[in-house]
PDB file of C-alpha atoms in Angstrom:
ATOM      1  CA  MET A 741     -15.570 -19.343  20.168  1.00  0.00           C
ATOM      2  CA  ALA A 742     -17.195 -19.244  23.563  1.00  0.00           C
ATOM      3  CA  ILE A 743     -20.488 -17.830  22.292  1.00  0.00           C
ATOM      4  CA  ARG A 744     -23.021 -20.368  21.058  1.00  0.00           C
ATOM      5  CA  VAL A 745     -26.482 -19.992  19.668  1.00  0.00           C
ATOM      6  CA  ASP A 746     -28.690 -22.252  21.713  1.00  0.00           C
ATOM      7  CA  LEU A 747     -31.303 -23.434  19.251  1.00  0.00           C
ATOM      8  CA  ASP A 748     -32.114 -26.898  20.547  1.00  0.00           C
ATOM      9  CA  LYS A 749     -34.387 -25.907  23.439  1.00  0.00           C
ATOM     10  CA  ARG A 750     -36.233 -23.312  21.350  1.00  0.00           C
ATOM     11  CA  LEU A 751     -36.699 -25.782  18.523  1.00  0.00           C
ATOM     12  CA  TYR A 752     -38.005 -28.413  20.946  1.00  0.00           C
ATOM     13  CA  ASP A 753     -40.433 -25.947  22.531  1.00  0.00           C
ATOM     14  CA  ARG A 754     -41.781 -25.032  19.103  1.00  0.00           C
ATOM     15  CA  ARG A 755     -41.705 -28.658  17.822  1.00  0.00           C
ATOM     16  CA  MET A 756     -39.729 -27.350  14.896  1.00  0.00           C
ATOM     17  CA  SER A 757     -36.974 -29.153  12.996  1.00  0.00           C
ATOM     18  CA  LEU A 758     -33.647 -27.580  12.080  1.00  0.00           C
ATOM     19  CA  THR A 759     -34.568 -27.951   8.418  1.00  0.00           C
ATOM     20  CA  GLU A 760     -37.802 -26.064   8.887  1.00  0.00           C
ATOM     21  CA  LEU A 761     -36.054 -23.293  10.806  1.00  0.00           C
ATOM     22  CA  ALA A 762     -33.414 -23.076   8.074  1.00  0.00           C
ATOM     23  CA  ASP A 763     -36.161 -22.665   5.472  1.00  0.00           C
ATOM     24  CA  ARG A 764     -37.990 -20.002   7.465  1.00  0.00           C
ATOM     25  CA  VAL A 765     -34.873 -17.998   8.319  1.00  0.00           C
ATOM     26  CA  GLY A 766     -33.318 -18.337   4.880  1.00  0.00           C
ATOM     27  CA  VAL A 767     -30.065 -19.857   6.160  1.00  0.00           C
ATOM     28  CA  THR A 768     -28.627 -23.212   5.147  1.00  0.00           C
ATOM     29  CA  ILE A 769     -28.606 -26.108   7.612  1.00  0.00           C
ATOM     30  CA  ALA A 770     -24.818 -26.107   7.407  1.00  0.00           C
ATOM     31  CA  ASN A 771     -24.730 -22.486   8.549  1.00  0.00           C
ATOM     32  CA  LEU A 772     -27.179 -23.172  11.356  1.00  0.00           C
ATOM     33  CA  SER A 773     -24.914 -25.990  12.477  1.00  0.00           C
ATOM     34  CA  ILE A 774     -21.973 -23.571  12.475  1.00  0.00           C
ATOM     35  CA  LEU A 775     -24.000 -21.295  14.731  1.00  0.00           C
ATOM     36  CA  LYS A 776     -24.974 -24.163  17.032  1.00  0.00           C
ATOM     37  CA  THR A 777     -21.452 -25.497  17.397  1.00  0.00           C
ATOM     38  CA  GLY A 778     -19.962 -22.086  18.115  1.00  0.00           C
ATOM     39  CA  LYS A 779     -17.736 -22.080  15.033  1.00  0.00           C
ATOM     40  CA  ALA A 780     -19.237 -18.878  13.652  1.00  0.00           C
ATOM     41  CA  ARG A 781     -17.143 -15.724  13.802  1.00  0.00           C
ATOM     42  CA  ALA A 782     -20.113 -13.384  13.725  1.00  0.00           C
ATOM     43  CA  ILE A 783     -23.849 -13.280  13.281  1.00  0.00           C
ATOM     44  CA  ARG A 784     -25.643 -10.703  11.156  1.00  0.00           C
ATOM     45  CA  PHE A 785     -28.362  -8.667  12.803  1.00  0.00           C
ATOM     46  CA  SER A 786     -30.657  -9.778   9.980  1.00  0.00           C
ATOM     47  CA  THR A 787     -30.021 -13.456  10.841  1.00  0.00           C
ATOM     48  CA  LEU A 788     -30.497 -12.824  14.553  1.00  0.00           C
ATOM     49  CA  GLU A 789     -33.684 -10.906  13.850  1.00  0.00           C
ATOM     50  CA  ALA A 790     -35.048 -13.759  11.701  1.00  0.00           C
ATOM     51  CA  LEU A 791     -34.162 -16.332  14.349  1.00  0.00           C
ATOM     52  CA  CYS A 792     -35.849 -14.296  17.091  1.00  0.00           C
ATOM     53  CA  ARG A 793     -38.914 -13.794  14.913  1.00  0.00           C
ATOM     54  CA  GLU A 794     -39.295 -17.482  14.058  1.00  0.00           C
ATOM     55  CA  LEU A 795     -38.494 -18.744  17.544  1.00  0.00           C
ATOM     56  CA  ASP A 796     -40.413 -15.944  19.256  1.00  0.00           C
ATOM     57  CA  CYS A 797     -37.646 -14.973  21.652  1.00  0.00           C
ATOM     58  CA  GLN A 798     -35.152 -12.247  22.513  1.00  0.00           C
ATOM     59  CA  PRO A 799     -31.498 -12.301  21.339  1.00  0.00           C
ATOM     60  CA  GLY A 800     -30.355 -12.762  24.921  1.00  0.00           C
ATOM     61  CA  GLU A 801     -32.293 -15.996  25.140  1.00  0.00           C
ATOM     62  CA  LEU A 802     -30.504 -17.419  22.118  1.00  0.00           C
ATOM     63  CA  LEU A 803     -26.920 -16.467  22.837  1.00  0.00           C
ATOM     64  CA  VAL A 804     -25.059 -18.507  25.418  1.00  0.00           C
ATOM     65  CA  PHE A 805     -21.567 -17.896  26.746  1.00  0.00           C
ATOM     66  CA  VAL A 806     -19.575 -21.096  27.202  1.00  0.00           C
ATOM     67  CA  PRO A 807     -16.139 -20.667  28.781  1.00  0.00           C
ATOM     68  CA  GLY A 808     -13.451 -22.009  26.464  1.00  0.00           C
ATOM     69  CA  PRO A 809     -10.615 -21.071  24.148  1.00  0.00           C
ATOM     70  CA  LEU A 810     -11.202 -18.601  21.355  1.00  0.00           C
ATOM     71  CA  ASN A 811     -11.182 -19.829  17.763  1.00  0.00           C
ATOM     72  CA  GLU A 812      -7.720 -19.618  16.196  1.00  0.00           C
ATOM     73  CA  GLU A 813      -7.057 -16.783  13.812  1.00  0.00           C
ATOM     74  CA  VAL A 814      -6.874 -17.690  10.149  1.00  0.00           C
ATOM     75  CA  ASP A 815      -3.274 -17.394   8.919  1.00  0.00           C
TER      76      ASP A 815
ATOM     77  CA  MET B1075     -12.470  -5.078 -19.401  1.00  0.00           C
ATOM     78  CA  ARG B1076     -12.811  -7.838 -16.830  1.00  0.00           C
ATOM     79  CA  THR B1077      -9.693  -8.734 -14.893  1.00  0.00           C
ATOM     80  CA  LEU B1078     -11.038 -11.727 -12.951  1.00  0.00           C
ATOM     81  CA  GLY B1079     -13.107 -14.752 -13.879  1.00  0.00           C
ATOM     82  CA  PRO B1080     -13.474 -16.860 -17.017  1.00  0.00           C
ATOM     83  CA  GLY B1081     -12.689 -15.080 -20.288  1.00  0.00           C
ATOM     84  CA  SER B1082     -10.920 -12.231 -18.465  1.00  0.00           C
ATOM     85  CA  VAL B1083      -7.397 -10.806 -18.597  1.00  0.00           C
ATOM     86  CA  SER B1084      -6.435 -13.342 -15.898  1.00  0.00           C
ATOM     87  CA  SER B1085      -7.598 -16.151 -18.148  1.00  0.00           C
ATOM     88  CA  LEU B1086      -5.470 -14.790 -21.012  1.00  0.00           C
ATOM     89  CA  LEU B1087      -2.413 -14.442 -18.757  1.00  0.00           C
ATOM     90  CA  LYS B1088      -2.962 -17.982 -17.473  1.00  0.00           C
ATOM     91  CA  SER B1089      -2.843 -19.264 -21.075  1.00  0.00           C
ATOM     92  CA  VAL B1090       0.355 -17.288 -21.743  1.00  0.00           C
ATOM     93  CA  LEU B1091       1.923 -18.707 -18.574  1.00  0.00           C
ATOM     94  CA  ASP B1092       0.923 -22.226 -19.659  1.00  0.00           C
ATOM     95  CA  VAL B1093       2.642 -21.817 -23.029  1.00  0.00           C
ATOM     96  CA  VAL B1094       5.812 -20.326 -21.486  1.00  0.00           C
ATOM     97  CA  TYR B1095       5.855 -23.032 -18.818  1.00  0.00           C
ATOM     98  CA  ILE B1096       5.622 -25.885 -21.333  1.00  0.00           C
ATOM     99  CA  GLY B1097       8.257 -24.250 -23.563  1.00  0.00           C
ATOM    100  CA  LEU B1098      10.644 -23.868 -20.650  1.00  0.00           C
ATOM    101  CA  MET B1099      10.007 -27.465 -19.568  1.00  0.00           C
ATOM    102  CA  VAL B1100      11.199 -28.631 -22.983  1.00  0.00           C
ATOM    103  CA  VAL B1101      14.293 -26.394 -22.807  1.00  0.00           C
ATOM    104  CA  ALA B1102      15.048 -27.560 -19.242  1.00  0.00           C
ATOM    105  CA  GLY B1103      14.709 -31.185 -20.323  1.00  0.00           C
ATOM    106  CA  ALA B1104      17.156 -30.660 -23.196  1.00  0.00           C
ATOM    107  CA  ILE B1105      19.658 -28.947 -20.884  1.00  0.00           C
ATOM    108  CA  ALA B1106      19.320 -31.712 -18.306  1.00  0.00           C
ATOM    109  CA  LEU B1107      20.072 -34.310 -20.973  1.00  0.00           C
ATOM    110  CA  ALA B1108      23.064 -32.325 -22.224  1.00  0.00           C
ATOM    111  CA  GLY B1109      24.380 -31.964 -18.662  1.00  0.00           C
ATOM    112  CA  LEU B1110      23.946 -35.662 -18.070  1.00  0.00           C
ATOM    113  CA  ALA B1111      25.789 -36.441 -21.272  1.00  0.00           C
ATOM    114  CA  ALA B1112      28.620 -34.106 -20.232  1.00  0.00           C
ATOM    115  CA  LEU B1113      28.946 -35.988 -16.964  1.00  0.00           C
ATOM    116  CA  LEU B1114      28.527 -39.543 -18.234  1.00  0.00           C
ATOM    117  CA  PHE B1115      30.451 -39.439 -21.492  1.00  0.00           C
ATOM    118  CA  ARG B1116      32.932 -36.645 -20.681  1.00  0.00           C
ATOM    119  CA  LEU B1117      31.488 -34.759 -23.589  1.00  0.00           C
ATOM    120  CA  ASP B1118      34.077 -33.765 -26.145  1.00  0.00           C
ATOM    121  CA  PRO B1119      34.418 -29.973 -26.005  1.00  0.00           C
ATOM    122  CA  ALA B1120      34.979 -30.044 -29.755  1.00  0.00           C
ATOM    123  CA  VAL B1121      31.207 -30.527 -30.028  1.00  0.00           C
ATOM    124  CA  PHE B1122      30.895 -26.888 -29.060  1.00  0.00           C
ATOM    125  CA  LYS B1123      33.041 -25.615 -31.923  1.00  0.00           C
ATOM    126  CA  GLY B1124      30.331 -23.204 -32.869  1.00  0.00           C
ATOM    127  CA  VAL B1125      30.523 -21.533 -29.488  1.00  0.00           C
ATOM    128  CA  ALA B1126      34.266 -21.826 -28.964  1.00  0.00           C
ATOM    129  CA  ILE B1127      35.747 -19.206 -26.668  1.00  0.00           C
ATOM    130  CA  GLU B1128      39.270 -18.072 -27.371  1.00  0.00           C
ATOM    131  CA  GLY B1129      42.032 -17.635 -24.779  1.00  0.00           C
ATOM    132  CA  ALA B1130      42.220 -18.699 -21.143  1.00  0.00           C
ATOM    133  CA  SER B1131      38.457 -18.481 -20.637  1.00  0.00           C
ATOM    134  CA  GLY B1132      37.921 -20.895 -23.469  1.00  0.00           C
ATOM    135  CA  GLU B1133      40.362 -23.399 -21.962  1.00  0.00           C
ATOM    136  CA  VAL B1134      38.613 -23.308 -18.596  1.00  0.00           C
ATOM    137  CA  LEU B1135      35.190 -23.657 -20.158  1.00  0.00           C
ATOM    138  CA  THR B1136      36.242 -26.773 -22.037  1.00  0.00           C
ATOM    139  CA  ARG B1137      37.035 -28.624 -18.791  1.00  0.00           C
ATOM    140  CA  PRO B1138      34.295 -31.262 -18.213  1.00  0.00           C
ATOM    141  CA  GLU B1139      33.784 -30.344 -14.536  1.00  0.00           C
ATOM    142  CA  VAL B1140      33.360 -26.670 -15.432  1.00  0.00           C
ATOM    143  CA  LEU B1141      30.947 -27.606 -18.188  1.00  0.00           C
ATOM    144  CA  ALA B1142      29.000 -29.803 -15.780  1.00  0.00           C
ATOM    145  CA  GLY B1143      28.955 -26.958 -13.234  1.00  0.00           C
ATOM    146  CA  LEU B1144      27.741 -24.583 -15.915  1.00  0.00           C
ATOM    147  CA  PHE B1145      24.933 -26.960 -16.863  1.00  0.00           C
ATOM    148  CA  ALA B1146      24.083 -27.435 -13.189  1.00  0.00           C
ATOM    149  CA  ALA B1147      23.879 -23.668 -12.633  1.00  0.00           C
ATOM    150  CA  ILE B1148      21.705 -23.214 -15.709  1.00  0.00           C
ATOM    151  CA  GLY B1149      19.581 -26.174 -14.631  1.00  0.00           C
ATOM    152  CA  LEU B1150      19.169 -24.753 -11.133  1.00  0.00           C
ATOM    153  CA  TYR B1151      18.225 -21.366 -12.521  1.00  0.00           C
ATOM    154  CA  LEU B1152      15.699 -22.899 -14.921  1.00  0.00           C
ATOM    155  CA  THR B1153      14.239 -25.047 -12.139  1.00  0.00           C
ATOM    156  CA  GLY B1154      13.703 -21.908 -10.069  1.00  0.00           C
ATOM    157  CA  VAL B1155      12.033 -20.161 -12.979  1.00  0.00           C
ATOM    158  CA  LEU B1156       9.863 -23.231 -13.648  1.00  0.00           C
ATOM    159  CA  VAL B1157       8.707 -23.419 -10.022  1.00  0.00           C
ATOM    160  CA  ILE B1158       7.898 -19.697 -10.100  1.00  0.00           C
ATOM    161  CA  LEU B1159       5.903 -20.143 -13.311  1.00  0.00           C
ATOM    162  CA  ASN B1160       4.135 -23.187 -11.896  1.00  0.00           C
ATOM    163  CA  ARG B1161       3.070 -21.313  -8.766  1.00  0.00           C
ATOM    164  CA  LEU B1162       1.984 -18.304 -10.805  1.00  0.00           C
ATOM    165  CA  ARG B1163      -0.113 -20.606 -13.009  1.00  0.00           C
ATOM    166  CA  LYS B1164      -1.834 -21.944  -9.903  1.00  0.00           C
ATOM    167  CA  VAL B1165      -2.427 -18.408  -8.640  1.00  0.00           C
ATOM    168  CA  PHE B1166      -3.936 -17.485 -12.004  1.00  0.00           C
ATOM    169  CA  VAL B1167      -6.193 -20.560 -11.900  1.00  0.00           C
ATOM    170  CA  THR B1168      -7.777 -19.095  -8.760  1.00  0.00           C
ATOM    171  CA  LEU B1169      -7.977 -15.643 -10.379  1.00  0.00           C
ATOM    172  CA  THR B1170      -9.660 -17.152 -13.431  1.00  0.00           C
ATOM    173  CA  ALA B1171     -12.098 -18.923 -11.102  1.00  0.00           C
ATOM    174  CA  GLY B1172     -12.892 -15.516  -9.570  1.00  0.00           C
ATOM    175  CA  ASP B1173     -11.462 -16.511  -6.188  1.00  0.00           C
ATOM    176  CA  PRO B1174      -8.319 -14.386  -5.724  1.00  0.00           C
ATOM    177  CA  PHE B1175      -8.144 -14.719  -1.957  1.00  0.00           C
ATOM    178  CA  HIS B1176      -7.790 -18.471  -1.906  1.00  0.00           C
ATOM    179  CA  PRO B1177      -5.735 -19.308   1.211  1.00  0.00           C
ATOM    180  CA  ASP B1178      -3.176 -21.299  -0.840  1.00  0.00           C
ATOM    181  CA  ASN B1179      -2.222 -18.179  -2.806  1.00  0.00           C
ATOM    182  CA  VAL B1180      -0.430 -16.751   0.224  1.00  0.00           C
ATOM    183  CA  ALA B1181       2.103 -19.594   0.361  1.00  0.00           C
ATOM    184  CA  ARG B1182       2.431 -19.546  -3.431  1.00  0.00           C
ATOM    185  CA  LEU B1183       3.281 -15.847  -3.520  1.00  0.00           C
ATOM    186  CA  ARG B1184       5.701 -16.164  -0.603  1.00  0.00           C
ATOM    187  CA  LEU B1185       7.481 -18.972  -2.451  1.00  0.00           C
ATOM    188  CA  VAL B1186       7.605 -16.900  -5.642  1.00  0.00           C
ATOM    189  CA  GLY B1187       9.145 -14.003  -3.692  1.00  0.00           C
ATOM    190  CA  ALA B1188      11.692 -16.274  -2.007  1.00  0.00           C
ATOM    191  CA  LEU B1189      12.656 -17.900  -5.306  1.00  0.00           C
ATOM    192  CA  LEU B1190      13.010 -14.537  -7.050  1.00  0.00           C
ATOM    193  CA  ALA B1191      15.326 -13.421  -4.246  1.00  0.00           C
ATOM    194  CA  GLY B1192      17.202 -16.730  -4.475  1.00  0.00           C
ATOM    195  CA  LEU B1193      17.691 -16.393  -8.226  1.00  0.00           C
ATOM    196  CA  GLU B1194      18.948 -12.834  -7.810  1.00  0.00           C
ATOM    197  CA  ILE B1195      21.454 -13.971  -5.160  1.00  0.00           C
ATOM    198  CA  MET B1196      22.445 -16.901  -7.370  1.00  0.00           C
ATOM    199  CA  ARG B1197      23.297 -14.431 -10.113  1.00  0.00           C
ATOM    200  CA  TYR B1198      25.837 -12.788  -7.794  1.00  0.00           C
ATOM    201  CA  LEU B1199      27.220 -16.159  -6.676  1.00  0.00           C
ATOM    202  CA  VAL B1200      27.721 -17.302 -10.272  1.00  0.00           C
ATOM    203  CA  TRP B1201      29.656 -14.115 -10.908  1.00  0.00           C
ATOM    204  CA  VAL B1202      31.880 -14.764  -7.871  1.00  0.00           C
ATOM    205  CA  GLY B1203      32.399 -18.374  -9.006  1.00  0.00           C
ATOM    206  CA  SER B1204      33.293 -17.306 -12.519  1.00  0.00           C
ATOM    207  CA  LEU B1205      35.891 -14.892 -11.093  1.00  0.00           C
ATOM    208  CA  ALA B1206      37.616 -17.803  -9.399  1.00  0.00           C
ATOM    209  CA  LEU B1207      37.388 -20.183 -12.353  1.00  0.00           C
ATOM    210  CA  VAL B1208      37.929 -17.954 -15.339  1.00  0.00           C
ATOM    211  CA  PRO B1209      40.976 -15.741 -14.870  1.00  0.00           C
ATOM    212  CA  GLY B1210      40.474 -13.486 -17.825  1.00  0.00           C
ATOM    213  CA  ILE B1211      36.820 -12.725 -17.256  1.00  0.00           C
ATOM    214  CA  ASP B1212      35.468  -9.206 -17.261  1.00  0.00           C
ATOM    215  CA  ARG B1213      35.711  -8.166 -13.598  1.00  0.00           C
ATOM    216  CA  THR B1214      32.940  -5.644 -13.641  1.00  0.00           C
ATOM    217  CA  GLY B1215      30.430  -7.122 -11.217  1.00  0.00           C
ATOM    218  CA  PRO B1216      26.808  -7.913 -11.916  1.00  0.00           C
ATOM    219  CA  SER B1217      24.741  -4.780 -11.544  1.00  0.00           C
ATOM    220  CA  ILE B1218      22.536  -4.773  -8.460  1.00  0.00           C
ATOM    221  CA  SER B1219      19.100  -4.551  -9.955  1.00  0.00           C
ATOM    222  CA  LEU B1220      17.136  -2.091  -7.836  1.00  0.00           C
ATOM    223  CA  SER B1221      13.974  -2.711  -9.818  1.00  0.00           C
ATOM    224  CA  GLY B1222      14.492  -6.461  -9.342  1.00  0.00           C
ATOM    225  CA  TRP B1223      14.742  -6.173  -5.567  1.00  0.00           C
ATOM    226  CA  PHE B1224      11.855  -3.717  -5.557  1.00  0.00           C
ATOM    227  CA  SER B1225       9.734  -6.285  -7.430  1.00  0.00           C
ATOM    228  CA  ILE B1226      10.734  -8.986  -4.945  1.00  0.00           C
ATOM    229  CA  LEU B1227       9.617  -6.809  -2.034  1.00  0.00           C
ATOM    230  CA  VAL B1228       6.366  -6.024  -3.848  1.00  0.00           C
ATOM    231  CA  VAL B1229       5.697  -9.775  -4.206  1.00  0.00           C
ATOM    232  CA  PHE B1230       6.210 -10.262  -0.453  1.00  0.00           C
ATOM    233  CA  VAL B1231       3.908  -7.327   0.313  1.00  0.00           C
ATOM    234  CA  LEU B1232       1.339  -8.768  -2.111  1.00  0.00           C
ATOM    235  CA  ALA B1233       1.550 -12.100  -0.286  1.00  0.00           C
ATOM    236  CA  GLU B1234       0.646 -10.303   2.942  1.00  0.00           C
ATOM    237  CA  VAL B1235      -2.209  -8.510   1.172  1.00  0.00           C
ATOM    238  CA  PHE B1236      -3.491 -11.890   0.008  1.00  0.00           C
ATOM    239  CA  ARG B1237      -3.107 -13.275   3.542  1.00  0.00           C
ATOM    240  CA  GLU B1238      -5.284 -10.464   4.853  1.00  0.00           C
ATOM    241  CA  GLY B1239      -7.739 -11.051   2.004  1.00  0.00           C
ATOM    242  CA  ALA B1240      -7.888 -14.760   2.829  1.00  0.00           C
ATOM    243  CA  ARG B1241      -8.494 -13.922   6.487  1.00  0.00           C
ATOM    244  CA  LEU B1242     -11.336 -11.574   5.594  1.00  0.00           C
ATOM    245  CA  ARG B1243     -12.781 -14.171   3.238  1.00  0.00           C
ATOM    246  CA  ARG B1244     -12.753 -16.720   6.045  1.00  0.00           C
ATOM    247  CA  GLU B1245     -14.396 -14.187   8.355  1.00  0.00           C
ATOM    248  CA  ALA B1246     -17.093 -13.573   5.759  1.00  0.00           C
ATOM    249  CA  GLU B1247     -17.627 -17.322   5.338  1.00  0.00           C
ATOM    250  CA  LEU B1248     -18.126 -17.720   9.075  1.00  0.00           C
ATOM    251  CA  THR B1249     -20.453 -14.761   9.381  1.00  0.00           C
ATOM    252  CA  ILE B1250     -23.929 -16.222   9.341  1.00  0.00           C
TER     253      ILE B1250
END
């Protein structure tokens, strides 16, 4: 998928580890990695809200469009 | 009454399928040995006195090559049934585990549908073959089982339902 959740810069700015963010947001590290690598199919508003709250940012600052092929459909 | 998960109806059906599968394996093994014996030792038709068939049909059926063909047809049919049962057992393992939309179930159900169709077609082919081999056979053809073909189509539709279920499951897994 061409949409990625850009967490690295926000985490660096806040001096926060991925593990800590996972704990605060209530999402597993594996799922955060799926978000980071653009493998996720969708993101819940509740997850996005928690991320924005913990990283003190707007959704538009987290979501990044990267040109590329779409993920293949599951058959 | 629970239909999915441990201790449910699925679990009971899985046990029934296991018993039937093992029973059929034993029967298939016995038939395979008998077929092999017919081929290797040109089995004396007199062994089958108890099932002797009178007239022209009986004469044809006592020919070793016809006997071997008969065993091969029965063996093929049983193999098809065994594969169907095996795939159904695997489907029911996922149902018992409470995971009906496992991606592998799609291919399993498609194979079951294809084999059911194949067995139905084989039934017609055996009838055509018997017409050629056994002159005095009853020439009324095998009835075309509408319910059988309906069931086959239902299995294919179910496979597609499971494919959609598997797709939705994957979507849910990748929704964070």
